[in-house]
């Protein structure tokens, strides 16, 4: 049995967390491949360093090295530390070189690549640290970068996609033999390697996706996502205090919720696992006795109308007006091509006779409008509504049962929110709609109270 165990930033974020994580890994009897995020705060720190002057950045890099060295000193024996410290220093020096190259690069693609490279660096430090902690506790761990493991990626900086086939070939050649010898690889999450051999990140929170990609590549039996909550919950516990941990979910439900804001999983985590039918478990490093959430192909039906609610904030609705769009062959796809250029993600699309409405992240609205202006022969007017959130309600039979949407929308009205756009019917399990940022939390709380809350009970086996 092969198990992939991915540990997030908080699970490797302190001496205590590192020791807990090491314990969980050691207690696992299966052949295991560990994937780690950077220590919590490190990726944000690196992005901050990119904005600093070179002089200030030097001091920040020393602090970064210091944090890892102090963690290592408190978690590993003297001999192991002596081997670790120069390797860490070497990685920090390499980071300093990349940072210098970033500052010297002219604006453009090269600068973006170097920005991505620097932001990916925290995982190299955490995986090295974790591997040495494990070794000092008698576990034959080996730190591996994504380069060494052969995680191949394509796409633009900050928005990479794993090449599952090439990655699988590489992992089977480079990682499987280690497992055969009883070793435990500790691989960097968050990034793969592009065609030129340079790092390409999978977007913020991307180590979950790395875990799934490794699970897919090795035909693993199970992927565990170890984090700081008991599992996938009925809502973000930071928004809904009495959110409940779900025992199991279907791949589709988890994927929709992750895409629409449930931060517990990176939006692209499910697909590589689903492709090979690998179970995904979400578990709590700080409560390893908890059962966690099992995400797999089929699950038992739930008792309640809704299973979980997520919200994606700070979006905008871009409405494009053009006479009889519906009767102009190819126009909708032309408009969508223009809107989604540069790999931009859209969260909902709706059409009428003369309008196309698309929901996009607010931070990208200016570039979308700029591109649409270039289509002046086709586009009559563009209207933007900023400051909206997309609520995603997932449940059984969203399409099949009568009256589900009526109930959901009555509750939305009761929460004092106006529905700005609806996307229904596209997904079998989710109902998505747009409300103002101001009312989004109230809507999520009331939906949870009415249709999930206390009444949730798992179906008996
Ligand atoms: P990690 O560093 O382990 O990757 P993240 O911070 O990325 O952890 O994700 C875990 C966080 O996701 C939780 O602390 C919780 O606040 C948030 N979250 C959002 N939606 C959900 C949900 N439906 N279930 C569980 N956690 C959620
Ligand atoms: N360290 C990266 C981030 O903070 C990836 C991850 O944690 O999943 O976004
Ligand atoms: Mg995460």
Short mmCIF file of C-alpha atoms and ligand atoms in Angstrom, two decimals:
data_model
loop_
_atom_site.label_atom_id
_atom_site.label_comp_id
_atom_site.label_asym_id
_atom_site.label_seq_id
_atom_site.Cartn_x
_atom_site.Cartn_y
_atom_site.Cartn_z
CA UNK A 1 0.00 0.00 0.00
CA UNK A 2 1.31 3.46 -0.95
CA UNK A 3 0.10 6.50 0.90
CA UNK A 4 0.81 10.15 0.06
CA UNK A 5 0.80 12.36 3.14
CA UNK A 6 0.65 16.09 2.48
CA UNK A 7 1.26 18.48 5.37
CA UNK A 8 0.20 22.14 5.14
CA UNK A 9 1.93 25.28 6.42
CA UNK A 10 0.58 25.14 9.97
CA UNK A 11 1.50 21.44 10.22
CA UNK A 12 5.17 22.35 9.68
CA UNK A 13 4.95 25.88 11.07
CA UNK A 14 6.57 25.49 14.50
CA UNK A 15 8.69 23.16 16.63
CA UNK A 16 5.55 21.63 18.15
CA UNK A 17 3.86 21.18 14.75
CA UNK A 18 6.99 19.67 13.16
CA UNK A 19 7.25 17.14 15.99
CA UNK A 20 3.57 16.22 15.72
CA UNK A 21 3.97 15.80 11.96
CA UNK A 22 7.07 13.65 12.39
CA UNK A 23 5.13 11.50 14.84
CA UNK A 24 2.23 11.01 12.41
CA UNK A 25 4.62 10.04 9.62
CA UNK A 26 6.59 7.62 11.79
CA UNK A 27 3.45 5.88 13.06
CA UNK A 28 2.24 5.22 9.51
CA UNK A 29 3.03 1.59 8.63
CA UNK A 30 2.36 1.90 4.86
CA UNK A 31 4.97 2.93 2.30
CA UNK A 32 4.60 6.68 2.40
CA UNK A 33 5.58 9.67 0.35
CA UNK A 34 5.46 12.96 2.22
CA UNK A 35 4.68 16.27 0.49
CA UNK A 36 5.15 19.48 2.45
CA UNK A 37 4.18 23.14 2.23
CA UNK A 38 6.47 25.93 3.36
CA UNK A 39 6.38 26.76 7.09
CA UNK A 40 3.33 28.95 7.74
CA UNK A 41 3.97 32.58 6.82
CA UNK A 42 7.07 31.80 4.74
CA UNK A 43 5.49 32.09 1.28
CA UNK A 44 3.88 35.41 2.24
CA UNK A 45 7.26 36.43 3.67
CA UNK A 46 9.04 35.61 0.40
CA UNK A 47 6.49 37.63 -1.57
CA UNK A 48 7.13 40.49 0.87
CA UNK A 49 10.91 40.15 0.36
CA UNK A 50 10.44 40.50 -3.40
CA UNK A 51 9.15 44.02 -2.76
CA UNK A 52 11.97 45.02 -0.44
CA UNK A 53 15.18 46.84 -1.31
CA UNK A 54 18.16 44.52 -1.77
CA UNK A 55 19.68 45.66 1.53
CA UNK A 56 16.48 45.04 3.52
CA UNK A 57 15.94 41.72 1.72
CA UNK A 58 19.32 40.50 2.93
CA UNK A 59 18.28 40.96 6.55
CA UNK A 60 14.94 39.21 5.84
CA UNK A 61 16.76 36.23 4.31
CA UNK A 62 18.91 35.93 7.43
CA UNK A 63 15.72 35.88 9.54
CA UNK A 64 14.23 33.23 7.28
CA UNK A 65 17.33 31.03 7.67
CA UNK A 66 17.30 31.69 11.42
CA UNK A 67 13.69 30.49 11.78
CA UNK A 68 14.52 27.18 10.12
CA UNK A 69 17.78 26.73 11.99
CA UNK A 70 16.10 27.40 15.35
CA UNK A 71 13.33 24.91 14.53
CA UNK A 72 15.95 22.36 13.51
CA UNK A 73 18.03 22.91 16.65
CA UNK A 74 15.00 22.25 18.81
CA UNK A 75 13.92 19.14 16.93
CA UNK A 76 17.01 17.19 15.89
CA UNK A 77 20.09 15.73 17.50
CA UNK A 78 23.51 17.39 17.34
CA UNK A 79 24.93 15.11 14.63
CA UNK A 80 21.89 15.47 12.38
CA UNK A 81 21.93 19.26 12.84
CA UNK A 82 25.59 19.40 11.83
CA UNK A 83 24.70 17.75 8.52
CA UNK A 84 21.58 19.86 8.02
CA UNK A 85 22.82 23.40 8.71
CA UNK A 86 25.22 23.72 5.72
CA UNK A 87 22.57 22.27 3.36
CA UNK A 88 20.04 24.82 4.56
CA UNK A 89 22.57 27.62 4.15
CA UNK A 90 23.25 26.44 0.61
CA UNK A 91 19.54 26.66 -0.23
CA UNK A 92 19.28 30.13 1.30
CA UNK A 93 22.32 31.24 -0.74
CA UNK A 94 20.69 29.92 -3.90
CA UNK A 95 17.59 31.91 -3.00
CA UNK A 96 19.72 35.05 -2.59
CA UNK A 97 21.08 34.52 -6.13
CA UNK A 98 17.55 34.18 -7.54
CA UNK A 99 16.46 37.31 -5.69
CA UNK A 100 19.40 39.26 -7.11
CA UNK A 101 18.53 38.03 -10.61
CA UNK A 102 14.92 39.13 -10.01
CA UNK A 103 16.03 42.66 -9.11
CA UNK A 104 18.27 42.87 -12.17
CA UNK A 105 15.75 41.46 -14.66
CA UNK A 106 13.91 43.96 -16.85
CA UNK A 107 10.11 43.96 -16.65
CA UNK A 108 8.50 41.14 -18.60
CA UNK A 109 8.33 37.35 -18.67
CA UNK A 110 11.74 36.69 -17.13
CA UNK A 111 10.88 38.85 -14.12
CA UNK A 112 7.57 36.98 -13.65
CA UNK A 113 9.38 33.62 -13.79
CA UNK A 114 11.89 34.77 -11.17
CA UNK A 115 9.07 36.10 -8.96
CA UNK A 116 7.45 32.68 -9.11
CA UNK A 117 10.78 30.96 -8.43
CA UNK A 118 11.46 33.04 -5.32
CA UNK A 119 7.92 32.50 -3.98
CA UNK A 120 8.35 28.71 -4.43
CA UNK A 121 11.49 28.59 -2.29
CA UNK A 122 9.92 28.02 1.15
CA UNK A 123 9.08 24.41 0.31
CA UNK A 124 12.77 23.64 -0.32
CA UNK A 125 13.59 24.79 3.19
CA UNK A 126 10.70 23.02 4.94
CA UNK A 127 11.18 19.69 3.12
CA UNK A 128 14.88 19.66 3.99
CA UNK A 129 14.07 20.45 7.62
CA UNK A 130 11.31 17.83 7.87
CA UNK A 131 13.49 15.13 6.30
CA UNK A 132 16.31 15.78 8.76
CA UNK A 133 13.93 15.79 11.74
CA UNK A 134 12.66 12.39 10.62
CA UNK A 135 16.20 11.08 10.13
CA UNK A 136 17.20 12.22 13.57
CA UNK A 137 14.29 10.12 14.90
CA UNK A 138 15.45 7.01 13.09
CA UNK A 139 13.25 7.23 10.01
CA UNK A 140 15.15 6.86 6.72
CA UNK A 141 13.80 10.03 5.11
CA UNK A 142 15.19 11.75 2.04
CA UNK A 143 14.45 15.36 1.04
CA UNK A 144 13.50 15.71 -2.63
CA UNK A 145 12.83 18.87 -4.60
CA UNK A 146 10.18 18.85 -7.33
CA UNK A 147 13.13 18.90 -9.76
CA UNK A 148 14.56 15.72 -8.23
CA UNK A 149 11.19 13.99 -8.05
CA UNK A 150 10.36 15.03 -11.64
CA UNK A 151 7.09 16.93 -11.16
CA UNK A 152 6.53 18.42 -14.61
CA UNK A 153 4.34 21.51 -15.10
CA UNK A 154 3.08 23.67 -17.93
CA UNK A 155 1.36 27.06 -17.93
CA UNK A 156 2.17 30.59 -16.87
CA UNK A 157 3.98 31.71 -13.68
CA UNK A 158 1.72 31.31 -10.65
CA UNK A 159 -0.76 29.25 -12.61
CA UNK A 160 0.93 25.96 -13.44
CA UNK A 161 -0.78 22.68 -14.31
CA UNK A 162 0.95 19.35 -13.74
CA UNK A 163 1.69 17.16 -16.74
CA UNK A 164 0.32 14.02 -15.12
CA UNK A 165 1.75 11.57 -17.62
CA UNK A 166 5.38 12.80 -17.60
CA UNK A 167 5.23 13.30 -13.85
CA UNK A 168 4.04 9.74 -13.36
CA UNK A 169 6.85 8.34 -15.52
CA UNK A 170 9.41 10.32 -13.51
CA UNK A 171 7.95 9.51 -10.09
CA UNK A 172 7.85 5.82 -10.88
CA UNK A 173 11.51 5.90 -11.93
CA UNK A 174 12.81 8.13 -9.13
CA UNK A 175 10.52 7.73 -6.12
CA UNK A 176 9.25 4.13 -6.29
CA UNK A 177 12.75 2.62 -5.94
CA UNK A 178 13.23 4.62 -2.72
CA UNK A 179 10.00 3.17 -1.33
CA UNK A 180 11.21 -0.27 -2.29
CA UNK A 181 14.25 0.32 -0.08
CA UNK A 182 12.05 1.40 2.84
CA UNK A 183 12.97 5.09 2.53
CA UNK A 184 10.52 7.97 3.00
CA UNK A 185 10.80 10.76 0.40
CA UNK A 186 9.84 14.24 1.62
CA UNK A 187 8.95 16.18 -1.52
CA UNK A 188 8.45 19.93 -1.98
CA UNK A 189 4.83 20.89 -2.63
CA UNK A 190 3.57 23.98 -4.48
CA UNK A 191 5.59 23.86 -7.70
CA UNK A 192 6.62 21.77 -10.66
CA UNK A 193 9.29 22.23 -13.29
CA UNK A 194 8.57 23.80 -16.69
CA UNK A 195 9.99 22.74 -20.06
CA UNK A 196 13.12 24.83 -19.44
CA UNK A 197 13.69 23.18 -16.06
CA UNK A 198 12.59 26.18 -14.00
CA UNK A 199 10.06 26.25 -11.15
CA UNK A 200 6.41 26.95 -11.95
CA UNK A 201 4.01 27.24 -9.01
CA UNK A 202 0.48 25.87 -8.96
CA UNK A 203 -1.04 29.00 -7.39
CA UNK A 204 -1.43 29.82 -3.70
CA UNK A 205 -2.26 26.81 -1.58
CA UNK A 206 -0.92 24.58 -4.39
CA UNK A 207 0.75 21.95 -2.19
CA UNK A 208 -2.60 20.13 -1.86
CA UNK A 209 -2.57 19.80 -5.64
CA UNK A 210 1.05 18.57 -5.50
CA UNK A 211 -0.07 15.87 -3.05
CA UNK A 212 -2.78 14.76 -5.44
CA UNK A 213 -0.43 14.87 -8.43
CA UNK A 214 2.06 12.64 -6.60
CA UNK A 215 -0.77 10.28 -5.60
CA UNK A 216 -1.89 10.08 -9.21
CA UNK A 217 1.65 9.57 -10.50
CA UNK A 218 2.44 6.72 -8.12
CA UNK A 219 -1.00 5.07 -8.40
CA UNK A 220 -1.23 5.53 -4.63
CA UNK A 221 -3.94 3.88 -2.57
CA UNK A 222 -4.64 6.97 -0.54
CA UNK A 223 -3.83 10.69 -0.36
CA UNK A 224 -4.00 12.35 3.03
CA UNK A 225 -4.21 16.13 3.32
CA UNK A 226 -3.10 16.96 6.87
CA UNK A 227 -4.18 20.43 7.97
CA UNK A 228 -5.39 22.42 11.01
CA UNK A 229 -9.09 21.44 11.04
CA UNK A 230 -10.80 18.08 11.63
CA UNK A 231 -11.74 17.58 7.99
CA UNK A 232 -13.84 19.08 5.21
CA UNK A 233 -16.59 20.92 7.04
CA UNK A 234 -20.13 22.09 6.33
CA UNK A 235 -18.72 25.64 6.04
CA UNK A 236 -15.50 27.51 6.79
CA UNK A 237 -15.30 27.30 10.61
CA UNK A 238 -13.91 30.84 10.62
CA UNK A 239 -17.21 32.02 9.12
CA UNK A 240 -19.68 29.62 10.74
CA UNK A 241 -18.58 28.81 14.29
CA UNK A 242 -20.70 25.64 14.58
CA UNK A 243 -19.63 24.14 11.25
CA UNK A 244 -19.54 20.35 11.37
CA UNK A 245 -16.93 17.96 9.97
CA UNK A 246 -18.31 15.84 7.13
CA UNK A 247 -17.54 12.14 7.34
CA UNK A 248 -17.47 11.66 3.61
CA UNK A 249 -17.95 13.52 0.37
CA UNK A 250 -18.16 12.76 -3.28
CA UNK A 251 -15.28 13.96 -5.53
CA UNK A 252 -17.63 16.37 -7.33
CA UNK A 253 -18.92 18.00 -4.18
CA UNK A 254 -15.43 18.55 -2.80
CA UNK A 255 -14.14 19.85 -6.14
CA UNK A 256 -17.00 22.36 -6.55
CA UNK A 257 -16.64 23.66 -2.99
CA UNK A 258 -12.85 23.96 -3.29
CA UNK A 259 -13.24 25.86 -6.56
CA UNK A 260 -15.76 28.21 -5.01
CA UNK A 261 -13.77 29.17 -1.95
CA UNK A 262 -13.44 26.27 0.55
CA UNK A 263 -9.78 26.98 1.21
CA UNK A 264 -9.21 23.66 2.95
CA UNK A 265 -8.35 22.22 -0.50
CA UNK A 266 -6.63 23.93 -3.42
CA UNK A 267 -9.24 24.18 -6.19
CA UNK A 268 -7.45 21.64 -8.39
CA UNK A 269 -6.72 19.00 -5.79
CA UNK A 270 -9.49 16.56 -6.63
CA UNK A 271 -9.01 15.95 -10.35
CA UNK A 272 -5.66 14.07 -10.35
CA UNK A 273 -6.96 11.83 -7.54
CA UNK A 274 -10.36 11.33 -9.19
CA UNK A 275 -8.72 10.32 -12.48
CA UNK A 276 -7.18 7.29 -10.77
CA UNK A 277 -9.93 6.82 -8.19
CA UNK A 278 -7.55 7.49 -5.30
CA UNK A 279 -9.30 8.26 -2.00
CA UNK A 280 -8.52 11.69 -0.55
CA UNK A 281 -8.68 12.10 3.22
CA UNK A 282 -8.63 15.47 4.98
CA UNK A 283 -7.19 15.09 8.48
CA UNK A 284 -6.10 17.22 11.41
CA UNK A 285 -2.42 17.21 12.43
CA UNK A 286 -3.46 18.65 15.79
CA UNK A 287 -6.07 15.92 16.36
CA UNK A 288 -4.70 12.83 14.61
CA UNK A 289 -7.16 10.56 16.45
CA UNK A 290 -10.04 12.27 14.61
CA UNK A 291 -11.51 10.34 11.69
CA UNK A 292 -11.23 13.14 9.14
CA UNK A 293 -13.21 13.36 5.91
CA UNK A 294 -13.09 10.68 3.25
CA UNK A 295 -13.50 12.01 -0.31
CA UNK A 296 -14.15 9.31 -2.86
CA UNK A 297 -16.31 8.21 -5.75
CA UNK A 298 -19.54 7.17 -4.15
CA UNK A 299 -20.79 8.07 -0.74
CA UNK A 300 -23.96 7.45 1.21
CA UNK A 301 -26.73 10.00 0.76
CA UNK A 302 -26.93 12.80 3.32
CA UNK A 303 -29.96 13.50 5.48
CA UNK A 304 -30.07 17.25 4.91
CA UNK A 305 -30.93 19.30 1.86
CA UNK A 306 -27.51 20.97 1.83
CA UNK A 307 -24.19 19.43 2.76
CA UNK A 308 -21.81 22.37 2.73
CA UNK A 309 -21.62 26.03 1.73
CA UNK A 310 -18.59 27.98 0.49
CA UNK A 311 -18.06 31.56 -0.53
CA UNK A 312 -15.61 33.13 -2.95
CA UNK A 313 -15.18 36.83 -2.22
CA UNK A 314 -13.98 39.91 -4.11
CA UNK A 315 -15.29 39.06 -7.54
CA UNK A 316 -16.85 41.29 -10.22
CA UNK A 317 -19.60 40.74 -12.75
CA UNK A 318 -18.55 41.92 -16.21
CA UNK A 319 -21.59 42.39 -18.46
CA UNK A 320 -20.95 42.70 -22.16
CA UNK A 321 -23.76 44.18 -24.29
CA UNK A 322 -24.06 43.56 -28.02
CA UNK A 323 -27.17 43.45 -30.22
CA UNK A 324 -28.50 39.91 -30.55
CA UNK A 325 -25.37 38.13 -29.31
CA UNK A 326 -27.36 34.94 -29.42
CA UNK A 327 -27.81 35.19 -33.21
CA UNK A 328 -24.18 35.96 -34.06
CA UNK A 329 -22.38 32.68 -34.57
CA UNK A 330 -19.07 32.52 -32.77
CA UNK A 331 -19.47 35.81 -30.92
CA UNK A 332 -19.92 34.29 -27.48
CA UNK A 333 -16.79 32.20 -27.85
CA UNK A 334 -14.87 35.21 -29.20
CA UNK A 335 -15.92 37.30 -26.21
CA UNK A 336 -15.05 34.50 -23.79
CA UNK A 337 -11.67 33.99 -25.48
CA UNK A 338 -10.93 37.66 -24.96
CA UNK A 339 -12.08 37.60 -21.32
CA UNK A 340 -10.15 34.45 -20.41
CA UNK A 341 -6.89 35.32 -22.22
CA UNK A 342 -3.74 34.79 -20.10
CA UNK A 343 -5.39 31.86 -18.33
CA UNK A 344 -7.87 33.99 -16.36
CA UNK A 345 -10.37 31.97 -14.33
CA UNK A 346 -14.08 32.69 -14.69
CA UNK A 347 -16.46 31.66 -11.93
CA UNK A 348 -19.81 31.85 -13.70
CA UNK A 349 -21.11 32.63 -17.16
CA UNK A 350 -24.66 33.57 -18.10
CA UNK A 351 -26.13 34.71 -21.41
CA UNK A 352 -29.27 36.41 -22.65
CA UNK A 353 -30.30 37.61 -26.11
CA UNK A 354 -28.01 40.64 -26.02
CA UNK A 355 -25.75 40.25 -23.01
CA UNK A 356 -23.02 37.99 -21.78
CA UNK A 357 -22.34 38.18 -18.04
CA UNK A 358 -19.13 36.70 -16.65
CA UNK A 359 -17.91 36.57 -13.07
CA UNK A 360 -14.15 37.15 -12.72
CA UNK A 361 -11.75 37.98 -9.87
CA UNK A 362 -11.97 41.71 -9.13
CA UNK A 363 -8.20 42.16 -9.38
CA UNK A 364 -8.34 41.22 -13.08
CA UNK A 365 -11.27 43.42 -14.13
CA UNK A 366 -9.17 46.26 -15.54
CA UNK A 367 -7.29 43.96 -17.94
CA UNK A 368 -10.55 42.23 -19.00
CA UNK A 369 -12.17 45.59 -19.83
CA UNK A 370 -9.04 46.68 -21.69
CA UNK A 371 -9.18 43.55 -23.86
CA UNK A 372 -12.90 43.92 -24.53
CA UNK A 373 -12.31 47.49 -25.74
CA UNK A 374 -10.23 46.02 -28.56
CA UNK A 375 -13.40 44.31 -29.86
CA UNK A 376 -15.08 47.64 -30.60
CA UNK A 377 -16.87 46.35 -33.70
CA UNK A 378 -18.73 43.73 -31.68
CA UNK A 379 -19.06 45.19 -28.18
CA UNK A 380 -21.58 47.99 -27.64
CA UNK A 381 -21.12 48.51 -23.94
CA UNK A 382 -19.38 46.92 -20.96
CA UNK A 383 -20.75 47.27 -17.46
CA UNK A 384 -18.86 46.18 -14.35
CA UNK A 385 -20.33 45.47 -10.94
CA UNK A 386 -17.55 45.19 -8.39
CA UNK A 387 -17.51 43.92 -4.80
CA UNK A 388 -19.52 40.74 -5.18
CA UNK A 389 -19.17 37.22 -3.78
CA UNK A 390 -20.16 33.89 -5.21
CA UNK A 391 -21.93 31.56 -2.83
CA UNK A 392 -21.74 27.84 -3.61
CA UNK A 393 -24.32 25.58 -1.96
CA UNK A 394 -23.69 21.89 -2.41
CA UNK A 395 -26.19 19.16 -1.70
CA UNK A 396 -27.85 16.00 -2.85
CA UNK A 397 -30.12 16.20 -5.84
CA UNK A 398 -29.67 19.90 -6.52
CA UNK A 399 -31.12 19.25 -9.93
CA UNK A 400 -33.34 16.30 -9.16
CA UNK A 401 -35.52 17.59 -6.37
CA UNK A 402 -38.30 20.13 -6.63
CA UNK A 403 -38.12 23.28 -4.59
CA UNK A 404 -34.50 23.23 -3.48
CA UNK A 405 -33.61 26.49 -5.20
CA UNK A 406 -36.86 28.12 -4.04
CA UNK A 407 -35.89 27.36 -0.45
CA UNK A 408 -32.31 28.55 -0.93
CA UNK A 409 -33.38 31.82 -2.53
CA UNK A 410 -36.07 32.49 0.09
CA UNK A 411 -33.30 32.21 2.69
CA UNK A 412 -31.04 34.52 0.68
CA UNK A 413 -33.82 37.13 0.68
CA UNK A 414 -34.31 36.65 4.41
CA UNK A 415 -30.60 37.38 4.90
CA UNK A 416 -31.25 40.73 3.22
CA UNK A 417 -29.30 39.90 0.08
CA UNK A 418 -30.15 40.52 -3.54
CA UNK A 419 -29.19 37.80 -6.04
CA UNK A 420 -27.13 39.43 -8.78
CA UNK A 421 -26.55 36.36 -10.97
CA UNK A 422 -27.38 32.68 -10.79
CA UNK A 423 -25.61 29.65 -12.16
CA UNK A 424 -27.82 26.63 -11.80
CA UNK A 425 -28.02 23.39 -13.67
CA UNK A 426 -24.42 23.36 -14.87
CA UNK A 427 -23.37 21.24 -11.92
CA UNK A 428 -25.37 18.28 -10.62
CA UNK A 429 -24.37 18.97 -7.06
CA UNK A 430 -23.98 22.73 -6.69
CA UNK A 431 -26.14 25.82 -6.86
CA UNK A 432 -24.07 28.99 -7.30
CA UNK A 433 -25.23 32.57 -7.06
CA UNK A 434 -23.75 36.02 -6.66
CA UNK A 435 -24.54 38.45 -3.83
CA UNK A 436 -22.80 41.59 -2.55
CA UNK A 437 -19.62 41.15 -0.49
CA UNK A 438 -21.41 42.84 2.42
CA UNK A 439 -24.24 40.27 2.61
CA UNK A 440 -22.28 37.12 1.70
CA UNK A 441 -21.40 36.07 5.24
CA UNK A 442 -24.99 36.61 6.44
CA UNK A 443 -26.25 34.43 3.57
CA UNK A 444 -23.80 31.61 4.36
CA UNK A 445 -24.65 31.73 8.07
CA UNK A 446 -28.40 31.62 7.50
CA UNK A 447 -28.22 28.83 4.90
CA UNK A 448 -26.10 26.84 7.31
CA UNK A 449 -28.48 27.45 10.18
CA UNK A 450 -31.57 26.52 8.18
CA UNK A 451 -30.40 23.57 6.11
CA UNK A 452 -27.26 22.11 7.71
CA UNK A 453 -26.56 23.25 11.30
CA UNK A 454 -27.62 21.07 14.20
CA UNK A 455 -29.76 18.84 12.05
CA UNK A 456 -26.85 17.22 10.23
CA UNK A 457 -26.50 13.57 11.03
CA UNK A 458 -24.43 11.10 9.07
CA UNK A 459 -26.40 8.26 7.59
CA UNK A 460 -25.80 5.08 9.64
CA UNK A 461 -23.62 2.51 7.87
P1 LIG B 1 -2.95 24.28 5.13
O1 LIG B 1 -1.92 25.28 5.53
O2 LIG B 1 -2.92 23.04 5.95
O3 LIG B 1 -2.96 24.01 3.66
P2 LIG B 1 -5.22 26.07 4.83
O4 LIG B 1 -5.18 27.29 5.72
O5 LIG B 1 -4.84 26.26 3.41
O6 LIG B 1 -4.35 24.93 5.53
O7 LIG B 1 -6.67 25.40 4.87
C1 LIG B 1 -7.27 25.09 6.10
C2 LIG B 1 -8.27 26.18 6.43
O8 LIG B 1 -9.34 26.16 5.48
C3 LIG B 1 -9.00 25.97 7.75
O9 LIG B 1 -8.26 26.48 8.83
C4 LIG B 1 -10.34 26.69 7.54
O10 LIG B 1 -10.34 27.97 8.11
C5 LIG B 1 -10.43 26.88 6.03
N1 LIG B 1 -11.68 26.36 5.44
C6 LIG B 1 -12.45 27.02 4.53
N2 LIG B 1 -13.54 26.30 4.20
C7 LIG B 1 -13.47 25.14 4.90
C8 LIG B 1 -14.29 23.97 4.97
N3 LIG B 1 -15.42 23.85 4.26
N4 LIG B 1 -13.90 22.97 5.79
C9 LIG B 1 -12.77 23.07 6.51
N5 LIG B 1 -11.95 24.15 6.50
C10 LIG B 1 -12.28 25.19 5.70
N1 LIG B 2 3.31 27.58 0.49
C1 LIG B 2 2.35 27.79 -0.56
C2 LIG B 2 1.36 28.87 -0.17
O1 LIG B 2 1.45 29.41 0.93
C3 LIG B 2 1.64 26.54 -0.97
C4 LIG B 2 0.81 25.87 0.11
O2 LIG B 2 0.96 26.19 1.27
O3 LIG B 2 0.00 25.01 -0.25
O4 LIG B 2 0.53 29.24 -0.96
MG1 LIG B 3 -3.80 25.05 2.06
#
